[in-house]
C-alpha cells in the first residue's frame, strides 16, 4: 500500500513534469511531414517496434539480413496496455516510445487527434483494400500502414450444438442462426432456443456481440459534423439495439464473460459456451484458450451481413530518432508477404489486396478448426461485408462511450439490473460526464 | 595584497588559521547537511514539487496532449463533488478498507503472539510470515483473481454447497463480495508485515509480567488481553494509523482484480470495486476521459479526507493513551516506559512501606 502511493507519485510526477515540458516547447518534434530519409549514414543498429501479437520469426530475421538492422519487439500483453504506454509517451514529447507502434482501430482516432505526432507515410499504391487506406489516413494524409482487418464470423462448438440438437455442422449452424437473412434478432432467438435445451450458455458475452453491432451504425455516438457526442438519452437507434441485447442477456443467453476477463480461458476449458463472435484475429486466441477442446468450427453466416471488428496499423511517431528507417520497417511489416506470414502465425486476415488473393491464404487448412479453410471463410465474409465493414463515424469519445454502453449489457448479464434499469444507469453515467452534446 | 591582509589581520587574530583547519571547520558545519541532503532533494523533487504542482493542475483545465488550458478556479473540485461515481468510489474504498483492515489487525496480533512463544525453528517461522509481502501486488491480484474466478478454488465448491446459483462468479459481480475478495488480498499481503512489527513490540514487553500473570493463574488468552495488548499499545496505534493511510490508497489490487476485462480494469461494469485512487487514475490517465485537472482535484479532496481521518486517529490515540499514565509521556519507547512504570511502582511501594512504617 505504501509502495503503491510512491509509485503513483513517481508516475504522476513523470507525467506531469513531462507535460510541463511539452507545454513549454509547444509540441516540438519534427511536426509530422515526411520524416527523414533512410540513408546509410543515419542507419541505426537497432529499431524497436511496439506490438501485442506474436511475430512470425522469419519476418524479423529477413529484415535484419536485408538491411543489417536488428529489430527488437517491445511486446505487450494486450492492446490496452500498449495504448497506455503510447498515450503517455505522446503526451510527454515522445519519451519511452518505440520507433514503430502498432495501433488498433478502436483507439486510432484518439491517437491521431494530433496528426503532427505522426510521420506522414509515403503512399504505397494498390497495396490495401480502399477502406483500409481511408481509415489509416488523417485529412487525406496517410499516417498508418494497415496490417490486418477483422472480418466477423461466428465460431461455435460443433459437439456442444449437436448435443443440444440444434446443429451438426457449419451449414446447419448457419441456418440455425438465421441463414442468409440472419439478423441480430434471429441470432439471439437461436440463443434462447439453445439455452432452453442445454445447461451451458449460448455465447461467452453479449457485450462483445453488441460491440460488433454498434460498429456497423453509420454514426453511433457522435455527430460526424462537429464530432460532439449525441445525448445518449435521445439516441433511439442505440437504445433500440441496447434493448435487443439486454433482453437476451436477461434471458440468460450469455455467460457474461468477455475476452480479457479472468474467467475467459477457463470458460472454454469447461465448455461453458457454444459460440463466440469471432473476428479473424481472434481465431488464434481461441485456439490457444480452448487448447485440447474438440469441435470448434467457424460459421460463414453472420447477422446483418457481416462487419469488421478491429484491425491494426503500423505508425511512426514523429519524435523518433530513426524515422526514416522506421518508415522502411513499417512498410516492410505490412507487405503482402508479411501479411501472409502473419496469417499463418496468428490467423490475422490481411488487408493487403495481393495477400487476400493469395492461394496461400484461401487454401490453408486449420488443424484446430477441424481442417476448415479459415482464409476462405473470412475472405467470403469480408467480401460480403464490403465497404460497410469500414464501420461508421468514430470521434474521439467513441471508444469511451462504447465501453459505457457495453458495461450496461454486462450489468444485465450479471443479474445486477433489469434492461430498463441498466439503460437508466448508462444514461446517468453519460450525463455525469457533462459532455457538450451535439443536439 | 596578500601581505596586506596578513598585516591588517595579524594584530586581531591570536593564531593563524590554516587551510586544512578551515576545511575541517567547514566539514563540521556543512557535512551533516550534505549527508542528509539526498533525502530532502529526493523529497523535494518527488514529494514536494508534485504536491505543489498538483494544485496548479487542479485549478486549470488540463489535458494530456495539450497541457495547461484555462484557469477554472475551483470548478474542478465542484465537478468532482457532483460526480455520483466519486462518492461511490469513496464508499468502496472504505468498505474494502474495513474488510481488509480489521481481520488483518486481528490476524497479525494472533500470529505475532504465536511467534512470540518459544517455538522450535523460530527464525524460520518469522521469516516465512513475510513471504506474501515480497510478492508483487499485481501478481497477488492476478493469482487471487484466479482463485475467485468461476473455476477457481472457491466458487465451484460454493456452487456445490448450493450457495451461489445465479451467475458465473459472484465475486466479480456482487459489490459486497468483490470488496471481501479485494480485502482478502490486502490481508494476504500485509498481515505478515504487521505481525513482524507487533512481534518486535511484544519482545519488548517485560517477561516478568508474564511470569507474574502465570503465578496469578492467568491463562494464555487472559495474558494476551491483559498483558500483551496493553504492553504494545503505542505500536498498535502506530500500525492502525499507517494502515489507515495505506489502506485507503488501494489501487493495484482493484485495478487487476478481474484481469482487466474488456473495459480495461476500471473496477467492474457497475464500478462495484472502483476505489478513489482507481477513479483518479481513470479520470486522468485511464482509457479516454483525459481530465487531468479533475483528477488532480480528486487527489486533493482525498488528501484532505485522509488528513482529517489521521487527525481523528490522533485524538482517539490521546484518549486511549491518557487512560494509562505510564505510556502517556513516552509512547515511543515502550521499554523505557515500562521500566519507568515498574520503577514508579517500586518507589510507590517503597513510599507506601515507609509511610506504613510511619503510621
PDB file of N, CA and C in Angstrom, chain A residues 54-132:
ATOM      1  N   UNK A  54       2.097 -12.136 -31.617  1.00  0.00           N
ATOM      2  CA  UNK A  54       3.326 -12.852 -31.944  1.00  0.00           C
ATOM      3  C   UNK A  54       3.807 -12.458 -33.342  1.00  0.00           C
ATOM      4  N   UNK A  55       5.122 -12.357 -33.480  1.00  0.00           N
ATOM      5  CA  UNK A  55       5.705 -12.057 -34.790  1.00  0.00           C
ATOM      6  C   UNK A  55       6.164 -13.355 -35.441  1.00  0.00           C
ATOM      7  N   UNK A  56       5.914 -13.493 -36.733  1.00  0.00           N
ATOM      8  CA  UNK A  56       6.494 -14.659 -37.415  1.00  0.00           C
ATOM      9  C   UNK A  56       8.023 -14.528 -37.344  1.00  0.00           C
ATOM     10  N   UNK A  57       8.722 -15.508 -36.808  1.00  0.00           N
ATOM     11  CA  UNK A  57      10.157 -15.353 -36.564  1.00  0.00           C
ATOM     12  C   UNK A  57      10.963 -15.048 -37.832  1.00  0.00           C
ATOM     13  N   UNK A  58      10.567 -15.650 -38.960  1.00  0.00           N
ATOM     14  CA  UNK A  58      11.344 -15.439 -40.193  1.00  0.00           C
ATOM     15  C   UNK A  58      11.297 -13.988 -40.635  1.00  0.00           C
ATOM     16  N   UNK A  59      10.185 -13.326 -40.291  1.00  0.00           N
ATOM     17  CA  UNK A  59       9.939 -11.976 -40.780  1.00  0.00           C
ATOM     18  C   UNK A  59      11.037 -11.019 -40.318  1.00  0.00           C
ATOM     19  N   UNK A  60      11.339 -11.043 -39.012  1.00  0.00           N
ATOM     20  CA  UNK A  60      12.335 -10.134 -38.472  1.00  0.00           C
ATOM     21  C   UNK A  60      13.731 -10.539 -38.926  1.00  0.00           C
ATOM     22  N   UNK A  61      13.942 -11.849 -39.006  1.00  0.00           N
ATOM     23  CA  UNK A  61      15.257 -12.337 -39.429  1.00  0.00           C
ATOM     24  C   UNK A  61      15.581 -11.850 -40.834  1.00  0.00           C
ATOM     25  N   UNK A  62      14.605 -11.871 -41.722  1.00  0.00           N
ATOM     26  CA  UNK A  62      14.921 -11.497 -43.101  1.00  0.00           C
ATOM     27  C   UNK A  62      15.096  -9.984 -43.234  1.00  0.00           C
ATOM     28  N   UNK A  63      14.452  -9.204 -42.350  1.00  0.00           N
ATOM     29  CA  UNK A  63      14.698  -7.765 -42.367  1.00  0.00           C
ATOM     30  C   UNK A  63      16.139  -7.482 -41.952  1.00  0.00           C
ATOM     31  N   UNK A  64      16.569  -8.191 -40.924  1.00  0.00           N
ATOM     32  CA  UNK A  64      17.941  -7.992 -40.449  1.00  0.00           C
ATOM     33  C   UNK A  64      18.942  -8.380 -41.532  1.00  0.00           C
ATOM     34  N   UNK A  65      18.626  -9.451 -42.208  1.00  0.00           N
ATOM     35  CA  UNK A  65      19.526  -9.925 -43.259  1.00  0.00           C
ATOM     36  C   UNK A  65      19.625  -8.912 -44.395  1.00  0.00           C
ATOM     37  N   UNK A  66      18.487  -8.327 -44.736  1.00  0.00           N
ATOM     38  CA  UNK A  66      18.449  -7.433 -45.875  1.00  0.00           C
ATOM     39  C   UNK A  66      19.129  -6.092 -45.582  1.00  0.00           C
ATOM     40  N   UNK A  67      18.860  -5.543 -44.392  1.00  0.00           N
ATOM     41  CA  UNK A  67      19.352  -4.181 -44.120  1.00  0.00           C
ATOM     42  C   UNK A  67      20.438  -4.127 -43.054  1.00  0.00           C
ATOM     43  N   UNK A  68      20.685  -5.216 -42.365  1.00  0.00           N
ATOM     44  CA  UNK A  68      21.677  -5.198 -41.301  1.00  0.00           C
ATOM     45  C   UNK A  68      21.231  -4.442 -40.067  1.00  0.00           C
ATOM     46  N   UNK A  69      19.915  -4.352 -39.863  1.00  0.00           N
ATOM     47  CA  UNK A  69      19.392  -3.681 -38.666  1.00  0.00           C
ATOM     48  C   UNK A  69      18.615  -4.704 -37.848  1.00  0.00           C
ATOM     49  N   UNK A  70      18.947  -4.771 -36.573  1.00  0.00           N
ATOM     50  CA  UNK A  70      18.191  -5.667 -35.688  1.00  0.00           C
ATOM     51  C   UNK A  70      16.841  -5.043 -35.383  1.00  0.00           C
ATOM     52  N   UNK A  71      15.836  -5.870 -35.181  1.00  0.00           N
ATOM     53  CA  UNK A  71      14.536  -5.360 -34.774  1.00  0.00           C
ATOM     54  C   UNK A  71      14.175  -5.959 -33.427  1.00  0.00           C
ATOM     55  N   UNK A  72      13.947  -5.100 -32.430  1.00  0.00           N
ATOM     56  CA  UNK A  72      13.527  -5.587 -31.119  1.00  0.00           C
ATOM     57  C   UNK A  72      12.034  -5.337 -30.960  1.00  0.00           C
ATOM     58  N   UNK A  73      11.310  -6.379 -30.580  1.00  0.00           N
ATOM     59  CA  UNK A  73       9.867  -6.230 -30.389  1.00  0.00           C
ATOM     60  C   UNK A  73       9.603  -5.917 -28.924  1.00  0.00           C
ATOM     61  N   UNK A  74       8.975  -4.759 -28.683  1.00  0.00           N
ATOM     62  CA  UNK A  74       8.525  -4.447 -27.324  1.00  0.00           C
ATOM     63  C   UNK A  74       7.119  -5.015 -27.209  1.00  0.00           C
ATOM     64  N   UNK A  75       7.029  -6.116 -26.478  1.00  0.00           N
ATOM     65  CA  UNK A  75       5.797  -6.881 -26.518  1.00  0.00           C
ATOM     66  C   UNK A  75       4.865  -6.525 -25.365  1.00  0.00           C
ATOM     67  N   UNK A  76       3.598  -6.311 -25.668  1.00  0.00           N
ATOM     68  CA  UNK A  76       2.605  -6.017 -24.633  1.00  0.00           C
ATOM     69  C   UNK A  76       1.612  -7.177 -24.541  1.00  0.00           C
ATOM     70  N   UNK A  77       1.045  -7.387 -23.336  1.00  0.00           N
ATOM     71  CA  UNK A  77       0.098  -8.494 -23.199  1.00  0.00           C
ATOM     72  C   UNK A  77      -1.199  -8.251 -23.965  1.00  0.00           C
ATOM     73  N   UNK A  78      -1.586  -6.993 -24.137  1.00  0.00           N
ATOM     74  CA  UNK A  78      -2.817  -6.713 -24.876  1.00  0.00           C
ATOM     75  C   UNK A  78      -2.764  -5.298 -25.434  1.00  0.00           C
ATOM     76  N   UNK A  79      -3.727  -4.986 -26.285  1.00  0.00           N
ATOM     77  CA  UNK A  79      -3.754  -3.672 -26.909  1.00  0.00           C
ATOM     78  C   UNK A  79      -3.869  -2.544 -25.899  1.00  0.00           C
ATOM     79  N   UNK A  80      -4.663  -2.788 -24.845  1.00  0.00           N
ATOM     80  CA  UNK A  80      -4.926  -1.706 -23.888  1.00  0.00           C
ATOM     81  C   UNK A  80      -3.641  -1.215 -23.232  1.00  0.00           C
ATOM     82  N   UNK A  81      -2.734  -2.135 -22.874  1.00  0.00           N
ATOM     83  CA  UNK A  81      -1.520  -1.676 -22.203  1.00  0.00           C
ATOM     84  C   UNK A  81      -0.576  -1.003 -23.189  1.00  0.00           C
ATOM     85  N   UNK A  82      -0.581  -1.466 -24.434  1.00  0.00           N
ATOM     86  CA  UNK A  82       0.218  -0.790 -25.459  1.00  0.00           C
ATOM     87  C   UNK A  82      -0.303   0.628 -25.657  1.00  0.00           C
ATOM     88  N   UNK A  83      -1.618   0.756 -25.590  1.00  0.00           N
ATOM     89  CA  UNK A  83      -2.251   2.060 -25.770  1.00  0.00           C
ATOM     90  C   UNK A  83      -1.846   3.027 -24.660  1.00  0.00           C
ATOM     91  N   UNK A  84      -1.839   2.525 -23.420  1.00  0.00           N
ATOM     92  CA  UNK A  84      -1.483   3.387 -22.285  1.00  0.00           C
ATOM     93  C   UNK A  84      -0.073   3.936 -22.440  1.00  0.00           C
ATOM     94  N   UNK A  85       0.852   3.048 -22.793  1.00  0.00           N
ATOM     95  CA  UNK A  85       2.242   3.475 -22.941  1.00  0.00           C
ATOM     96  C   UNK A  85       2.370   4.497 -24.071  1.00  0.00           C
ATOM     97  N   UNK A  86       1.683   4.232 -25.163  1.00  0.00           N
ATOM     98  CA  UNK A  86       1.745   5.135 -26.315  1.00  0.00           C
ATOM     99  C   UNK A  86       1.161   6.497 -25.965  1.00  0.00           C
ATOM    100  N   UNK A  87       0.024   6.478 -25.275  1.00  0.00           N
ATOM    101  CA  UNK A  87      -0.656   7.719 -24.926  1.00  0.00           C
ATOM    102  C   UNK A  87       0.238   8.584 -24.030  1.00  0.00           C
ATOM    103  N   UNK A  88       0.823   7.928 -23.003  1.00  0.00           N
ATOM    104  CA  UNK A  88       1.676   8.691 -22.092  1.00  0.00           C
ATOM    105  C   UNK A  88       2.931   9.182 -22.799  1.00  0.00           C
ATOM    106  N   UNK A  89       3.455   8.369 -23.711  1.00  0.00           N
ATOM    107  CA  UNK A  89       4.638   8.779 -24.451  1.00  0.00           C
ATOM    108  C   UNK A  89       4.361   9.999 -25.328  1.00  0.00           C
ATOM    109  N   UNK A  90       3.209   9.977 -25.983  1.00  0.00           N
ATOM    110  CA  UNK A  90       2.858  11.089 -26.864  1.00  0.00           C
ATOM    111  C   UNK A  90       2.684  12.373 -26.073  1.00  0.00           C
ATOM    112  N   UNK A  91       2.098  12.243 -24.875  1.00  0.00           N
ATOM    113  CA  UNK A  91       1.840  13.470 -24.115  1.00  0.00           C
ATOM    114  C   UNK A  91       3.100  13.935 -23.391  1.00  0.00           C
ATOM    115  N   UNK A  92       4.181  13.165 -23.480  1.00  0.00           N
ATOM    116  CA  UNK A  92       5.410  13.639 -22.858  1.00  0.00           C
ATOM    117  C   UNK A  92       6.517  13.777 -23.895  1.00  0.00           C
ATOM    118  N   UNK A  93       6.164  14.247 -25.048  1.00  0.00           N
ATOM    119  CA  UNK A  93       7.156  14.574 -26.065  1.00  0.00           C
ATOM    120  C   UNK A  93       7.916  13.391 -26.618  1.00  0.00           C
ATOM    121  N   UNK A  94       7.292  12.219 -26.588  1.00  0.00           N
ATOM    122  CA  UNK A  94       7.899  11.050 -27.221  1.00  0.00           C
ATOM    123  C   UNK A  94       8.745  10.207 -26.303  1.00  0.00           C
ATOM    124  N   UNK A  95       8.752  10.514 -24.996  1.00  0.00           N
ATOM    125  CA  UNK A  95       9.582   9.745 -24.067  1.00  0.00           C
ATOM    126  C   UNK A  95       9.124   8.290 -24.001  1.00  0.00           C
ATOM    127  N   UNK A  96      10.073   7.399 -24.161  1.00  0.00           N
ATOM    128  CA  UNK A  96       9.783   5.978 -23.984  1.00  0.00           C
ATOM    129  C   UNK A  96       9.054   5.322 -25.140  1.00  0.00           C
ATOM    130  N   UNK A  97       8.941   5.997 -26.266  1.00  0.00           N
ATOM    131  CA  UNK A  97       8.232   5.391 -27.389  1.00  0.00           C
ATOM    132  C   UNK A  97       9.176   4.541 -28.234  1.00  0.00           C
ATOM    133  N   UNK A  98       8.595   3.581 -28.933  1.00  0.00           N
ATOM    134  CA  UNK A  98       9.361   2.771 -29.860  1.00  0.00           C
ATOM    135  C   UNK A  98       9.419   3.486 -31.210  1.00  0.00           C
ATOM    136  N   UNK A  99      10.243   2.944 -32.112  1.00  0.00           N
ATOM    137  CA  UNK A  99      10.351   3.571 -33.428  1.00  0.00           C
ATOM    138  C   UNK A  99       9.075   3.392 -34.242  1.00  0.00           C
ATOM    139  N   UNK A 100       8.462   2.204 -34.089  1.00  0.00           N
ATOM    140  CA  UNK A 100       7.227   1.907 -34.806  1.00  0.00           C
ATOM    141  C   UNK A 100       6.200   1.428 -33.786  1.00  0.00           C
ATOM    142  N   UNK A 101       4.960   1.905 -33.902  1.00  0.00           N
ATOM    143  CA  UNK A 101       3.916   1.479 -32.978  1.00  0.00           C
ATOM    144  C   UNK A 101       2.748   0.847 -33.721  1.00  0.00           C
ATOM    145  N   UNK A 102       2.231  -0.216 -33.123  1.00  0.00           N
ATOM    146  CA  UNK A 102       1.017  -0.820 -33.651  1.00  0.00           C
ATOM    147  C   UNK A 102      -0.171  -0.118 -32.995  1.00  0.00           C
ATOM    148  N   UNK A 103      -1.133   0.284 -33.783  1.00  0.00           N
ATOM    149  CA  UNK A 103      -2.301   0.989 -33.250  1.00  0.00           C
ATOM    150  C   UNK A 103      -3.564   0.269 -33.695  1.00  0.00           C
ATOM    151  N   UNK A 104      -4.434   0.018 -32.740  1.00  0.00           N
ATOM    152  CA  UNK A 104      -5.665  -0.712 -33.061  1.00  0.00           C
ATOM    153  C   UNK A 104      -6.734   0.262 -33.525  1.00  0.00           C
ATOM    154  N   UNK A 105      -7.589  -0.179 -34.414  1.00  0.00           N
ATOM    155  CA  UNK A 105      -8.622   0.685 -34.970  1.00  0.00           C
ATOM    156  C   UNK A 105      -9.456   1.352 -33.875  1.00  0.00           C
ATOM    157  N   UNK A 106      -9.730   0.609 -32.782  1.00  0.00           N
ATOM    158  CA  UNK A 106     -10.612   1.138 -31.746  1.00  0.00           C
ATOM    159  C   UNK A 106     -10.082   2.414 -31.106  1.00  0.00           C
ATOM    160  N   UNK A 107      -8.781   2.573 -31.037  1.00  0.00           N
ATOM    161  CA  UNK A 107      -8.274   3.814 -30.429  1.00  0.00           C
ATOM    162  C   UNK A 107      -7.452   4.641 -31.405  1.00  0.00           C
ATOM    163  N   UNK A 108      -7.636   4.343 -32.674  1.00  0.00           N
ATOM    164  CA  UNK A 108      -6.925   5.074 -33.729  1.00  0.00           C
ATOM    165  C   UNK A 108      -7.244   6.564 -33.701  1.00  0.00           C
ATOM    166  N   UNK A 109      -8.541   6.915 -33.640  1.00  0.00           N
ATOM    167  CA  UNK A 109      -8.921   8.337 -33.674  1.00  0.00           C
ATOM    168  C   UNK A 109      -8.290   9.109 -32.525  1.00  0.00           C
ATOM    169  N   UNK A 110      -8.280   8.487 -31.335  1.00  0.00           N
ATOM    170  CA  UNK A 110      -7.722   9.198 -30.183  1.00  0.00           C
ATOM    171  C   UNK A 110      -6.242   9.493 -30.407  1.00  0.00           C
ATOM    172  N   UNK A 111      -5.499   8.507 -30.927  1.00  0.00           N
ATOM    173  CA  UNK A 111      -4.059   8.685 -31.119  1.00  0.00           C
ATOM    174  C   UNK A 111      -3.765   9.689 -32.228  1.00  0.00           C
ATOM    175  N   UNK A 112      -4.692   9.781 -33.174  1.00  0.00           N
ATOM    176  CA  UNK A 112      -4.456  10.661 -34.322  1.00  0.00           C
ATOM    177  C   UNK A 112      -5.017  12.058 -34.096  1.00  0.00           C
ATOM    178  N   UNK A 113      -5.444  12.333 -32.855  1.00  0.00           N
ATOM    179  CA  UNK A 113      -6.040  13.641 -32.573  1.00  0.00           C
ATOM    180  C   UNK A 113      -5.056  14.767 -32.877  1.00  0.00           C
ATOM    181  N   UNK A 114      -3.765  14.489 -32.725  1.00  0.00           N
ATOM    182  CA  UNK A 114      -2.751  15.483 -33.094  1.00  0.00           C
ATOM    183  C   UNK A 114      -1.907  14.874 -34.211  1.00  0.00           C
ATOM    184  N   UNK A 115      -2.275  15.115 -35.476  1.00  0.00           N
ATOM    185  CA  UNK A 115      -1.590  14.439 -36.588  1.00  0.00           C
ATOM    186  C   UNK A 115      -0.098  14.761 -36.648  1.00  0.00           C
ATOM    187  N   UNK A 116       0.313  15.900 -36.071  1.00  0.00           N
ATOM    188  CA  UNK A 116       1.739  16.248 -36.144  1.00  0.00           C
ATOM    189  C   UNK A 116       2.601  15.318 -35.301  1.00  0.00           C
ATOM    190  N   UNK A 117       1.951  14.491 -34.456  1.00  0.00           N
ATOM    191  CA  UNK A 117       2.706  13.498 -33.688  1.00  0.00           C
ATOM    192  C   UNK A 117       3.225  12.367 -34.571  1.00  0.00           C
ATOM    193  N   UNK A 118       2.705  12.289 -35.792  1.00  0.00           N
ATOM    194  CA  UNK A 118       2.985  11.114 -36.611  1.00  0.00           C
ATOM    195  C   UNK A 118       3.656  11.490 -37.916  1.00  0.00           C
ATOM    196  N   UNK A 119       4.520  10.627 -38.356  1.00  0.00           N
ATOM    197  CA  UNK A 119       5.208  10.835 -39.623  1.00  0.00           C
ATOM    198  C   UNK A 119       4.246  10.543 -40.773  1.00  0.00           C
ATOM    199  N   UNK A 120       4.263  11.422 -41.762  1.00  0.00           N
ATOM    200  CA  UNK A 120       3.454  11.174 -42.962  1.00  0.00           C
ATOM    201  C   UNK A 120       4.116  10.047 -43.750  1.00  0.00           C
ATOM    202  N   UNK A 121       3.349   9.005 -44.008  1.00  0.00           N
ATOM    203  CA  UNK A 121       3.930   7.840 -44.673  1.00  0.00           C
ATOM    204  C   UNK A 121       3.780   7.959 -46.184  1.00  0.00           C
ATOM    205  N   UNK A 122       4.835   7.619 -46.928  1.00  0.00           N
ATOM    206  CA  UNK A 122       4.723   7.640 -48.394  1.00  0.00           C
ATOM    207  C   UNK A 122       3.663   6.637 -48.845  1.00  0.00           C
ATOM    208  N   UNK A 123       2.907   7.022 -49.864  1.00  0.00           N
ATOM    209  CA  UNK A 123       1.845   6.128 -50.310  1.00  0.00           C
ATOM    210  C   UNK A 123       2.416   4.908 -50.996  1.00  0.00           C
ATOM    211  N   UNK A 124       1.740   3.785 -50.779  1.00  0.00           N
ATOM    212  CA  UNK A 124       2.111   2.565 -51.484  1.00  0.00           C
ATOM    213  C   UNK A 124       0.896   2.187 -52.320  1.00  0.00           C
ATOM    214  N   UNK A 125       0.948   2.458 -53.630  1.00  0.00           N
ATOM    215  CA  UNK A 125      -0.251   2.269 -54.445  1.00  0.00           C
ATOM    216  C   UNK A 125      -0.701   0.809 -54.495  1.00  0.00           C
ATOM    217  N   UNK A 126      -2.010   0.617 -54.443  1.00  0.00           N
ATOM    218  CA  UNK A 126      -2.657  -0.676 -54.673  1.00  0.00           C
ATOM    219  C   UNK A 126      -2.267  -1.766 -53.673  1.00  0.00           C
ATOM    220  N   UNK A 127      -1.748  -1.397 -52.519  1.00  0.00           N
ATOM    221  CA  UNK A 127      -1.407  -2.462 -51.592  1.00  0.00           C
ATOM    222  C   UNK A 127      -2.636  -2.934 -50.806  1.00  0.00           C
ATOM    223  N   UNK A 128      -3.485  -1.988 -50.346  1.00  0.00           N
ATOM    224  CA  UNK A 128      -4.573  -2.327 -49.418  1.00  0.00           C
ATOM    225  C   UNK A 128      -5.944  -2.190 -50.075  1.00  0.00           C
ATOM    226  N   UNK A 129      -6.943  -2.780 -49.421  1.00  0.00           N
ATOM    227  CA  UNK A 129      -8.319  -2.502 -49.836  1.00  0.00           C
ATOM    228  C   UNK A 129      -8.588  -1.030 -49.524  1.00  0.00           C
ATOM    229  N   UNK A 130      -9.455  -0.408 -50.352  1.00  0.00           N
ATOM    230  CA  UNK A 130      -9.615   1.050 -50.272  1.00  0.00           C
ATOM    231  C   UNK A 130      -9.974   1.562 -48.878  1.00  0.00           C
ATOM    232  N   UNK A 131     -10.919   0.873 -48.253  1.00  0.00           N
ATOM    233  CA  UNK A 131     -11.400   1.438 -46.976  1.00  0.00           C
ATOM    234  C   UNK A 131     -10.351   1.359 -45.884  1.00  0.00           C
ATOM    235  N   UNK A 132      -9.412   0.437 -46.013  1.00  0.00           N
ATOM    236  CA  UNK A 132      -8.347   0.369 -45.018  1.00  0.00           C
ATOM    237  C   UNK A 132      -7.422   1.581 -45.164  1.00  0.00           C
TER     238      UNK A 132
END
